[in-house]
Coordinates of C-alpha atoms and ligand atoms in Angstrom, one line a residue:
M7 CA -103.7 -29.2 -21.6
V8 CA -103.0 -25.7 -20.6
V9 CA -104.8 -24.3 -17.6
T10 CA -106.1 -20.8 -18.4
A11 CA -105.8 -18.0 -15.9
P12 CA -108.7 -16.2 -14.5
D13 CA -108.4 -12.6 -15.6
Q14 CA -109.5 -10.9 -12.4
V15 CA -106.3 -11.6 -10.4
A16 CA -104.2 -8.5 -10.4
Q17 CA -101.0 -7.9 -8.6
E18 CA -101.3 -5.6 -5.6
A19 CA -99.1 -2.6 -5.2
G20 CA -96.6 -3.0 -2.4
W21 CA -93.3 -1.8 -0.9
L22 CA -91.2 -2.8 -4.0
D23 CA -93.7 -1.1 -6.3
S24 CA -93.2 2.2 -4.6
F25 CA -89.4 1.8 -5.0
L26 CA -89.9 0.9 -8.7
A27 CA -91.9 4.1 -9.3
D28 CA -88.7 6.1 -8.9
W29 CA -86.2 3.5 -10.0
Q30 CA -84.0 4.5 -12.9
P31 CA -81.4 1.9 -13.9
G32 CA -80.3 3.5 -17.1
T33 CA -80.5 6.3 -19.7
G34 CA -80.8 4.0 -22.8
E35 CA -83.7 2.6 -24.9
M36 CA -87.0 1.7 -23.4
H37 CA -87.5 -2.0 -22.6
T38 CA -90.7 -3.7 -21.9
V39 CA -91.0 -6.8 -19.6
N40 CA -93.9 -9.1 -20.1
E41 CA -95.1 -12.1 -18.1
P42 CA -94.1 -15.3 -20.0
A43 CA -97.1 -17.2 -18.9
T44 CA -99.7 -14.8 -20.2
G45 CA -97.8 -12.2 -22.3
R46 CA -99.3 -9.5 -19.9
H47 CA -97.3 -6.3 -19.5
L48 CA -95.3 -6.1 -16.3
L49 CA -93.2 -2.9 -16.6
D50 CA -91.3 -0.6 -18.8
L51 CA -87.8 0.6 -18.0
Q52 CA -84.9 2.4 -19.6
M53 CA -81.9 0.1 -20.3
S54 CA -78.4 1.0 -19.2
T55 CA -75.9 2.2 -21.8
P56 CA -72.1 1.5 -21.8
A57 CA -71.8 5.1 -20.5
D58 CA -74.2 4.2 -17.6
V59 CA -72.0 1.2 -16.8
A60 CA -68.9 3.4 -16.8
R61 CA -70.5 5.8 -14.4
A62 CA -71.6 3.0 -12.1
A63 CA -68.1 1.5 -12.1
A64 CA -66.4 4.8 -11.3
A65 CA -68.8 5.4 -8.4
A66 CA -68.3 1.9 -7.1
K67 CA -64.6 2.3 -7.3
S68 CA -64.6 5.5 -5.3
A69 CA -67.0 4.1 -2.7
Q70 CA -65.3 0.8 -2.1
P71 CA -62.2 1.7 0.0
A72 CA -64.2 3.4 2.7
W73 CA -66.6 0.4 2.9
A74 CA -63.6 -2.0 3.1
A75 CA -62.4 0.1 6.1
T76 CA -65.7 -0.1 8.0
S77 CA -65.8 -2.3 11.0
Y78 CA -66.7 -6.0 10.7
Q79 CA -69.8 -5.3 12.9
E80 CA -71.0 -2.6 10.5
R81 CA -70.7 -4.7 7.4
S82 CA -72.3 -7.6 9.1
A83 CA -75.2 -5.5 10.3
V84 CA -76.0 -4.3 6.8
L85 CA -76.2 -7.9 5.6
R86 CA -78.3 -9.0 8.6
R87 CA -80.7 -6.1 8.0
A88 CA -80.8 -7.0 4.3
A89 CA -81.8 -10.6 5.2
E90 CA -84.6 -9.3 7.5
I91 CA -85.9 -6.8 4.9
Y92 CA -85.9 -9.6 2.3
E93 CA -87.9 -11.9 4.7
A94 CA -90.3 -9.1 5.5
H95 CA -91.2 -8.6 1.8
R96 CA -91.1 -12.2 0.7
P97 CA -94.7 -12.4 -0.5
E98 CA -94.2 -9.4 -2.8
F99 CA -90.9 -10.7 -4.1
G100 CA -92.4 -14.1 -4.6
T101 CA -95.1 -12.6 -6.8
W102 CA -92.6 -10.9 -8.9
T103 CA -90.5 -14.0 -9.2
M104 CA -93.5 -16.1 -10.4
R105 CA -94.6 -13.5 -12.8
E106 CA -91.1 -12.6 -14.3
T107 CA -89.7 -16.1 -14.5
G108 CA -92.8 -18.3 -14.8
A109 CA -91.8 -20.3 -11.7
H110 CA -94.5 -22.2 -9.8
R111 CA -95.0 -21.5 -6.1
N112 CA -92.7 -24.3 -4.7
K113 CA -89.8 -23.4 -6.9
M114 CA -90.3 -19.8 -5.9
H115 CA -90.3 -20.7 -2.2
H116 CA -87.1 -22.8 -2.6
E117 CA -85.4 -19.9 -4.3
Q118 CA -86.5 -17.5 -1.5
N119 CA -85.2 -19.8 1.2
F120 CA -81.8 -19.9 -0.5
T121 CA -81.8 -16.2 -1.2
A122 CA -82.4 -15.4 2.5
G123 CA -79.8 -18.1 3.5
E124 CA -77.1 -16.5 1.3
A125 CA -77.6 -13.1 3.0
L126 CA -77.6 -14.6 6.5
A127 CA -74.5 -16.7 5.8
A128 CA -72.7 -13.7 4.4
A129 CA -73.6 -11.7 7.5
A130 CA -71.3 -14.1 9.5
M131 CA -68.4 -13.7 7.1
P132 CA -67.0 -10.4 8.4
W133 CA -66.7 -12.0 11.9
Q134 CA -64.3 -14.7 10.6
P135 CA -60.5 -14.5 10.7
Y136 CA -59.2 -13.1 7.4
G137 CA -55.6 -14.1 7.6
S138 CA -52.8 -15.6 9.7
L139 CA -49.3 -15.1 11.0
V140 CA -46.9 -17.3 9.1
P141 CA -43.4 -18.5 9.9
T142 CA -40.5 -16.5 8.5
V143 CA -36.8 -17.1 8.3
Q144 CA -36.1 -13.5 9.5
K145 CA -36.9 -13.8 13.2
E146 CA -37.0 -10.0 13.8
R147 CA -39.9 -9.5 11.4
L148 CA -43.6 -10.2 11.7
S149 CA -44.9 -12.0 8.7
M150 CA -48.6 -12.0 8.0
I151 CA -50.9 -13.2 5.2
R152 CA -54.2 -11.5 4.9
R153 CA -57.2 -11.4 2.6
V154 CA -58.0 -8.1 1.0
P155 CA -61.1 -7.3 -1.1
V156 CA -60.8 -7.7 -4.9
G157 CA -62.3 -4.2 -5.3
V158 CA -65.2 -3.8 -7.7
V159 CA -67.0 -7.0 -8.7
G160 CA -69.0 -7.0 -11.9
A161 CA -71.8 -9.7 -11.5
I162 CA -73.7 -11.0 -14.5
T163 CA -76.7 -13.3 -13.7
P164 CA -79.2 -15.3 -15.7
W165 CA -83.0 -15.1 -15.6
N166 CA -83.8 -18.6 -14.2
S167 CA -83.2 -18.0 -10.5
P168 CA -82.4 -14.3 -10.4
S169 CA -82.7 -13.7 -6.7
V170 CA -80.5 -16.5 -5.4
L171 CA -78.0 -16.2 -8.2
G172 CA -77.7 -12.5 -7.5
M173 CA -77.6 -12.8 -3.7
R174 CA -74.9 -15.5 -3.8
V175 CA -72.6 -12.8 -5.4
V176 CA -73.8 -9.6 -3.9
A177 CA -74.0 -10.7 -0.2
P178 CA -70.5 -12.3 0.2
A179 CA -68.8 -9.8 -2.0
L180 CA -70.2 -6.9 0.0
A181 CA -69.5 -8.7 3.3
L182 CA -65.8 -9.0 2.4
G183 CA -65.5 -5.3 1.6
N184 CA -66.1 -5.2 -2.2
A185 CA -68.4 -3.0 -4.2
V186 CA -70.7 -4.8 -6.7
I187 CA -72.3 -3.8 -10.0
L188 CA -75.0 -6.3 -10.8
K189 CA -76.4 -7.0 -14.3
P190 CA -79.3 -9.3 -14.2
D191 CA -80.9 -10.7 -17.4
P192 CA -83.2 -8.0 -18.9
Q193 CA -86.1 -10.5 -18.7
T194 CA -86.0 -10.4 -14.9
P195 CA -84.9 -6.8 -14.0
V196 CA -87.1 -6.7 -10.9
C197 CA -86.4 -9.9 -8.9
G198 CA -82.8 -10.0 -10.4
G199 CA -82.0 -6.3 -10.0
A200 CA -84.5 -3.8 -8.5
M201 CA -85.2 -6.0 -5.5
F202 CA -81.5 -5.9 -4.5
A203 CA -81.3 -2.1 -4.9
A204 CA -84.4 -1.7 -2.7
V205 CA -83.4 -4.1 0.0
F206 CA -79.8 -2.9 0.4
K207 CA -80.8 0.8 0.3
E208 CA -83.3 0.1 3.1
A209 CA -80.6 -1.9 4.9
G210 CA -78.4 1.2 5.0
L211 CA -75.7 0.2 2.5
P212 CA -73.8 3.4 1.7
D213 CA -74.3 4.9 -1.8
G214 CA -72.3 3.6 -4.7
L215 CA -71.5 0.2 -3.3
L216 CA -74.3 -1.7 -5.1
Q217 CA -75.4 -0.6 -8.5
I218 CA -77.8 -2.3 -10.9
V219 CA -77.4 -2.0 -14.6
I220 CA -80.0 -3.5 -17.0
G221 CA -79.2 -4.7 -20.4
D222 CA -78.1 -7.6 -22.5
A223 CA -74.8 -8.6 -24.2
D224 CA -73.6 -5.0 -24.8
T225 CA -74.2 -3.9 -21.3
G226 CA -72.5 -7.2 -20.1
Q227 CA -69.5 -6.6 -22.2
A228 CA -69.2 -3.0 -21.1
L229 CA -69.2 -4.3 -17.5
V230 CA -66.6 -7.0 -18.2
T231 CA -64.2 -4.6 -19.9
D232 CA -64.6 -1.6 -17.7
P233 CA -61.2 -0.7 -16.3
N234 CA -62.7 0.1 -12.9
V235 CA -64.2 -3.5 -12.6
N236 CA -61.6 -5.7 -11.0
M237 CA -63.4 -9.1 -11.1
V238 CA -66.1 -10.6 -13.1
S239 CA -68.6 -13.1 -11.7
F240 CA -70.6 -14.7 -14.5
T241 CA -73.4 -17.2 -14.1
G242 CA -75.1 -18.3 -17.3
S243 CA -74.6 -20.5 -20.4
T244 CA -71.4 -22.1 -21.3
E245 CA -71.5 -20.4 -24.7
V246 CA -71.6 -16.9 -23.2
G247 CA -69.3 -18.0 -20.4
R248 CA -66.6 -18.7 -23.0
I249 CA -66.9 -15.1 -24.4
V250 CA -66.9 -13.5 -21.0
G251 CA -64.0 -15.7 -19.8
A252 CA -62.0 -14.8 -22.9
M253 CA -62.7 -11.0 -22.5
A254 CA -61.9 -11.0 -18.8
G255 CA -58.9 -13.2 -19.3
G256 CA -57.5 -10.9 -22.0
L257 CA -57.7 -8.1 -19.5
L258 CA -56.1 -10.3 -16.8
K259 CA -59.1 -9.9 -14.6
K260 CA -60.1 -12.5 -12.0
V261 CA -63.1 -14.3 -13.4
S262 CA -65.5 -16.8 -11.9
L263 CA -67.7 -18.8 -14.3
E264 CA -70.7 -20.8 -13.2
L265 CA -72.1 -22.4 -16.4
G266 CA -74.4 -25.0 -17.8
G267 CA -74.9 -28.6 -17.0
N268 CA -76.0 -31.9 -18.5
N269 CA -76.4 -33.8 -15.3
P270 CA -76.6 -37.6 -15.0
L271 CA -78.9 -39.5 -12.7
I272 CA -77.9 -43.2 -12.4
I273 CA -80.6 -45.7 -11.3
L274 CA -79.1 -49.1 -10.2
D275 CA -80.9 -52.4 -10.4
D276 CA -81.3 -52.4 -6.6
A277 CA -82.8 -48.9 -6.3
D278 CA -86.1 -48.0 -4.8
L279 CA -87.8 -47.4 -8.1
A280 CA -90.7 -45.4 -6.8
A281 CA -88.4 -43.0 -5.1
A282 CA -86.0 -43.0 -8.1
A283 CA -88.8 -42.2 -10.6
S284 CA -90.1 -39.5 -8.3
A285 CA -86.7 -38.0 -8.1
G286 CA -86.1 -38.3 -11.8
A287 CA -89.4 -36.6 -12.6
Y288 CA -88.7 -33.8 -10.2
A289 CA -85.2 -33.2 -11.4
S290 CA -86.1 -33.2 -15.1
F291 CA -89.5 -31.4 -15.1
Q292 CA -89.7 -29.0 -12.2
F293 CA -89.5 -25.4 -13.3
Q294 CA -89.8 -26.8 -16.9
G295 CA -86.3 -28.2 -16.6
Q296 CA -84.8 -24.7 -16.7
V297 CA -82.3 -25.3 -14.0
C298 CA -78.5 -25.6 -14.5
F299 CA -78.4 -28.8 -12.3
A300 CA -81.6 -30.3 -13.7
T301 CA -81.2 -34.0 -14.6
G302 CA -80.5 -34.1 -18.4
R303 CA -79.5 -37.8 -18.6
H304 CA -81.3 -40.7 -17.0
I305 CA -78.9 -43.7 -16.9
V306 CA -80.9 -46.7 -15.9
H307 CA -80.0 -50.4 -15.3
Q308 CA -81.5 -52.4 -18.2
S309 CA -83.3 -54.8 -15.8
V310 CA -85.4 -52.0 -14.3
A311 CA -85.6 -49.6 -17.2
K312 CA -89.1 -50.6 -18.4
E313 CA -90.6 -50.1 -14.9
Y314 CA -88.7 -46.8 -14.4
V315 CA -89.8 -45.4 -17.7
D316 CA -93.4 -46.4 -17.1
L317 CA -93.3 -44.6 -13.7
L318 CA -91.7 -41.6 -15.2
A319 CA -94.2 -41.4 -18.1
Q320 CA -97.1 -41.7 -15.7
K321 CA -95.8 -38.8 -13.7
A322 CA -95.2 -36.8 -16.8
R323 CA -98.8 -37.4 -17.9
R324 CA -100.2 -36.2 -14.6
L325 CA -98.3 -33.0 -14.4
R326 CA -100.3 -29.9 -15.3
T327 CA -99.0 -27.0 -17.3
G328 CA -100.3 -23.4 -17.2
D329 CA -100.0 -20.0 -15.6
P330 CA -98.2 -20.8 -12.3
Y331 CA -99.1 -17.5 -10.7
R332 CA -102.9 -17.7 -11.0
T333 CA -103.6 -21.4 -11.3
D334 CA -102.8 -24.6 -9.5
V335 CA -100.3 -26.2 -11.8
E336 CA -96.9 -27.9 -11.5
L337 CA -95.3 -26.5 -14.7
G338 CA -95.3 -23.0 -16.0
P339 CA -94.1 -21.7 -19.4
I340 CA -90.8 -21.9 -21.1
V341 CA -89.3 -18.5 -20.6
N342 CA -89.5 -17.3 -24.2
E343 CA -90.3 -18.4 -27.8
R344 CA -86.7 -18.7 -28.8
Q345 CA -86.0 -21.1 -26.0
L346 CA -89.2 -23.1 -26.6
Q347 CA -88.2 -23.6 -30.2
R348 CA -84.7 -24.7 -29.1
V349 CA -86.2 -27.3 -26.8
D350 CA -88.6 -28.6 -29.4
D351 CA -85.8 -28.7 -32.0
I352 CA -83.6 -30.8 -29.8
V353 CA -86.5 -33.2 -29.1
Q354 CA -87.6 -33.5 -32.8
R355 CA -84.0 -34.0 -34.1
S356 CA -83.4 -36.6 -31.5
I357 CA -86.5 -38.5 -32.6
Q358 CA -85.9 -38.0 -36.4
S359 CA -82.2 -38.9 -36.5
G360 CA -81.0 -39.7 -33.0
G361 CA -82.9 -43.0 -32.4
A362 CA -85.1 -41.6 -29.7
K363 CA -88.5 -43.1 -29.1
L364 CA -91.1 -40.6 -27.8
V365 CA -92.8 -42.2 -24.8
E366 CA -94.6 -39.1 -23.5
G367 CA -95.0 -35.4 -24.3
G368 CA -93.1 -33.8 -27.2
T369 CA -95.9 -31.3 -27.8
Y370 CA -96.6 -27.7 -26.7
E371 CA -99.3 -25.1 -26.7
G372 CA -98.0 -21.5 -26.6
L373 CA -95.0 -21.5 -24.4
F374 CA -96.2 -24.5 -22.4
Y375 CA -94.1 -27.6 -23.3
R376 CA -95.4 -30.9 -22.1
P377 CA -93.1 -33.0 -19.9
T378 CA -91.4 -35.3 -22.3
V379 CA -89.9 -38.8 -21.9
L380 CA -87.5 -40.2 -24.5
T381 CA -86.0 -43.7 -24.6
D382 CA -83.4 -45.5 -26.8
V383 CA -81.6 -42.1 -27.3
H384 CA -78.4 -42.5 -29.3
L385 CA -75.4 -41.2 -27.4
D386 CA -74.7 -38.6 -30.1
A387 CA -78.3 -37.3 -30.2
P388 CA -78.7 -33.7 -29.1
A389 CA -81.1 -34.7 -26.3
W390 CA -78.2 -36.6 -24.8
T391 CA -75.2 -34.4 -25.6
D392 CA -76.7 -30.9 -25.2
E393 CA -78.1 -29.0 -22.2
I394 CA -81.8 -29.0 -23.1
F395 CA -83.1 -26.5 -20.5
G396 CA -86.6 -27.8 -21.0
P397 CA -88.8 -30.5 -19.4
V398 CA -87.3 -33.4 -21.1
A399 CA -86.1 -36.7 -19.6
P400 CA -83.9 -38.8 -22.0
V401 CA -83.2 -42.3 -20.8
V402 CA -80.5 -44.8 -21.8
T403 CA -79.7 -48.2 -20.2
F404 CA -76.6 -49.9 -19.0
A405 CA -75.6 -53.4 -17.9
T406 CA -72.7 -52.9 -15.4
D407 CA -71.7 -50.3 -12.8
E408 CA -68.5 -49.5 -14.9
E409 CA -70.7 -48.8 -17.9
A410 CA -72.9 -46.5 -15.8
I411 CA -69.9 -44.5 -14.7
E412 CA -68.6 -44.3 -18.2
L413 CA -71.9 -43.0 -19.5
A414 CA -72.1 -40.4 -16.7
N415 CA -68.6 -39.2 -17.4
A416 CA -69.1 -39.1 -21.1
S417 CA -70.0 -35.4 -21.1
E418 CA -67.8 -32.3 -21.0
Y419 CA -70.1 -30.8 -18.5
G420 CA -69.6 -31.6 -14.8
L421 CA -72.0 -29.8 -12.5
S422 CA -74.2 -32.2 -10.5
A423 CA -75.0 -36.0 -10.4
G424 CA -77.1 -38.4 -8.5
V425 CA -77.0 -42.2 -7.9
Y426 CA -79.9 -44.3 -6.6
S427 CA -79.1 -47.6 -5.0
H428 CA -80.2 -49.7 -2.1
S429 CA -76.6 -50.3 -1.3
I430 CA -74.9 -47.2 0.2
S431 CA -71.4 -48.6 -0.4
R432 CA -72.2 -49.4 -4.1
G433 CA -73.8 -45.9 -4.5
L434 CA -70.8 -44.3 -2.8
A435 CA -68.2 -46.3 -4.9
I436 CA -69.9 -45.0 -8.1
A437 CA -70.4 -41.4 -6.8
Q438 CA -66.7 -41.1 -6.0
Q439 CA -65.8 -41.9 -9.7
I440 CA -68.1 -39.3 -11.2
R441 CA -66.5 -36.1 -12.5
A442 CA -68.9 -33.5 -11.2
G443 CA -68.8 -30.7 -8.7
M444 CA -71.7 -32.1 -6.7
V445 CA -72.8 -35.7 -6.3
H446 CA -75.6 -37.2 -4.3
V447 CA -76.3 -40.8 -3.3
N448 CA -80.1 -41.5 -3.1
D449 CA -80.9 -37.9 -4.1
Q450 CA -81.3 -36.1 -7.4
T451 CA -79.2 -33.5 -9.0
I452 CA -81.1 -30.3 -8.0
N453 CA -79.6 -29.5 -4.5
D454 CA -78.1 -26.4 -3.0
E455 CA -77.4 -24.9 0.4
A456 CA -75.6 -21.7 1.4
T457 CA -73.3 -23.9 3.5
I458 CA -71.5 -25.6 0.6
P459 CA -69.1 -24.5 -2.1
F460 CA -71.4 -24.7 -5.1
G461 CA -69.8 -25.2 -8.5
G462 CA -68.9 -27.4 -11.4
M463 CA -66.1 -28.9 -13.4
G464 CA -65.3 -28.9 -17.1
L465 CA -67.7 -27.0 -19.3
S466 CA -69.8 -26.2 -16.1
G467 CA -67.3 -23.7 -14.8
N468 CA -63.7 -22.6 -14.2
G469 CA -63.6 -23.7 -10.6
G470 CA -64.6 -20.3 -9.0
R471 CA -67.2 -21.5 -6.4
F472 CA -69.9 -19.9 -4.4
G473 CA -70.7 -20.5 -0.8
A474 CA -69.1 -21.4 2.6
E475 CA -65.3 -20.9 2.7
A476 CA -65.1 -20.8 -1.1
N477 CA -66.5 -17.3 -0.9
F478 CA -63.4 -16.1 0.8
D479 CA -61.3 -17.4 -2.1
T480 CA -63.7 -16.1 -4.7
F481 CA -64.2 -12.5 -3.4
T482 CA -60.8 -11.7 -1.9
Q483 CA -57.2 -11.8 -2.9
W484 CA -54.1 -12.6 -0.7
Q485 CA -51.6 -10.1 0.5
W486 CA -48.4 -10.9 2.2
L487 CA -47.6 -8.2 4.8
T488 CA -44.3 -8.0 6.8
V489 CA -43.3 -5.6 9.5
R490 CA -39.8 -5.0 11.0
D491 CA -39.1 -3.0 14.1
E492 CA -35.7 -1.9 12.8
P493 CA -35.4 -0.6 9.2
K494 CA -33.4 -3.2 7.3
S495 CA -30.4 -2.1 5.3
F496 CA -28.5 -4.2 2.8
G497 CA -24.8 -3.6 3.7
P498 CA -22.1 -1.5 2.1
T499 CA -22.6 -2.8 -1.5
Y500 CA -26.2 -1.7 -1.8
Ligands
NAD15 P1 -77.0 -16.6 -21.0 O1 -75.6 -17.0 -20.9 O2 -77.7 -16.4 -22.3 O3 -77.2 -15.2 -20.2 C1 -76.7 -15.0 -18.9 C2 -76.4 -13.5 -18.6 O4 -75.3 -13.1 -19.5 C3 -77.5 -12.6 -18.9 O5 -77.5 -11.6 -17.9 C4 -77.3 -12.0 -20.3 O6 -77.8 -10.8 -20.5 C5 -75.7 -11.9 -20.2 N1 -75.1 -12.0 -21.5 C6 -75.5 -12.5 -22.7 N2 -74.6 -12.4 -23.7 C7 -73.5 -11.7 -23.1 C8 -72.3 -11.3 -23.6 N3 -71.9 -11.5 -24.8 N4 -71.4 -10.7 -22.7 C9 -71.8 -10.5 -21.4 N5 -73.0 -10.8 -20.9 C10 -73.8 -11.5 -21.7 O7 -77.8 -17.6 -20.1 P2 -79.3 -17.8 -19.9 O8 -79.9 -18.5 -21.0 O9 -79.9 -16.5 -19.4 O10 -79.3 -18.8 -18.6 C11 -79.3 -20.2 -18.7 C12 -78.0 -20.7 -18.6 O11 -77.4 -20.4 -17.4 C13 -78.0 -22.2 -18.7 O12 -76.9 -22.7 -19.5 C14 -77.8 -22.6 -17.2 O13 -77.3 -23.9 -17.0 C15 -76.9 -21.6 -16.7 N6 -76.9 -21.5 -15.3 C16 -75.8 -21.9 -14.6 C17 -75.9 -21.8 -13.2 C18 -74.7 -22.3 -12.3 O14 -74.7 -22.0 -11.2 N7 -73.8 -23.1 -12.9 C19 -77.0 -21.3 -12.5 C20 -78.1 -20.9 -13.3 C21 -78.0 -21.0 -14.7

């Protein structure tokens, strides 16, 4: 069932709307953004051309050195003000987030908490030591290692959590003295782009240091290859990550890739099944499964599998789908028709030739896909091997802990994982053997905080991480600097 939206709810004009009235991200073709839940028109804007990207990169390059030379207090203050301005306009940003992405209210609030957290955490970064004195064999010289900004960071972000995925690049990169050119997905130009331009302008960030370009693959490629862009930070699919990584690598640029996932949740025979099924449903269905660290593989002990699947299916049946902005539902739309067809194709092929039994869901109305539970999935079925990015919970069973670990690790992705067990030592022993960037015992796979180095292994990324001390590694480079009091000469031969 799809809950239909009352027509009379209209978005009120606010602070961001007045900014948008004059916002001009490009000189290219007109682009229309519609609300996925209803198809209603949200805004029209002009896309950025490769020439726009080149202008932005040149301006960023010339603004960056002066910014890097400002005091740590000044850089910190801009970040702090940005966090305050973001908090002050949360309701309006929240509305845009729900309408552009199809997120329900809880998901939107989570994203907003993390977005504000990323800005606040970054505000503390300029206060940290940025190098050290190191021993040297030459006693009469001072030997230092220090972190220096990378220069201009080109950031490419996806549509699914545009605020936090943008802020986790923009805030630390600026805090450490870089300039940033941010290219959000063209489906979410407001909460992924304009919001940043408005917030940082109001926060007093000098001109040129944060520029937003709007476009798709062409704009992204222009950003990656621009000679004035020193580093590329890409968050998105593994497929596009490979292209971006190859392009940036060919130009010998630093590149950070945060990519897709197919994350396992292991349920042991001694687990609290009510809690485990609740976690499993949350991790596969919330935000329609369109989360990089959603649970894509439920690995359940054979002795509790029937009960777990029954509980999961009950929850799937109860969840309501509809317009998350105007109605009280748990699940909104899949972001677009192409992605909906991809999700359905994975489900149908897994049923037709991948052994999967459909326990619940597997149908859709418009862009609203029902939460779906599949059992008996073959290990080579697409619902098991692929990142689905839809509200689908495929379940397989195991007999021993070793088998569970093997199943969990039998994926080239390695982003997040969860293990449910009554025994903490058993849960921990399994968690330590899972190849993933983030592993949780008695919690599910969707977890993030600004205090941790977020990232994955294997096809989920190239090791460039976001958050905490990892931000220093990602957004700076080392310089060895030595000083001698007396000029050194090299004897009569030289
Ligand atoms: P996508 O790869 O299609 O697009 C991501 C961004 O890349 C967009 O801005 C898009 O316009 C741009 N882009 C597309 N083609 C490009 C090209 N050839 N060159 C340069 N830029 C290009 O991803 P999506 O479908 O928007 O997002 C979903 C994917 O992102 C999923 O795979 C999900 O797991 C992943 N994701 C990963 C993380 C993480 O932190 N690991 C977080 C969120 C989403």
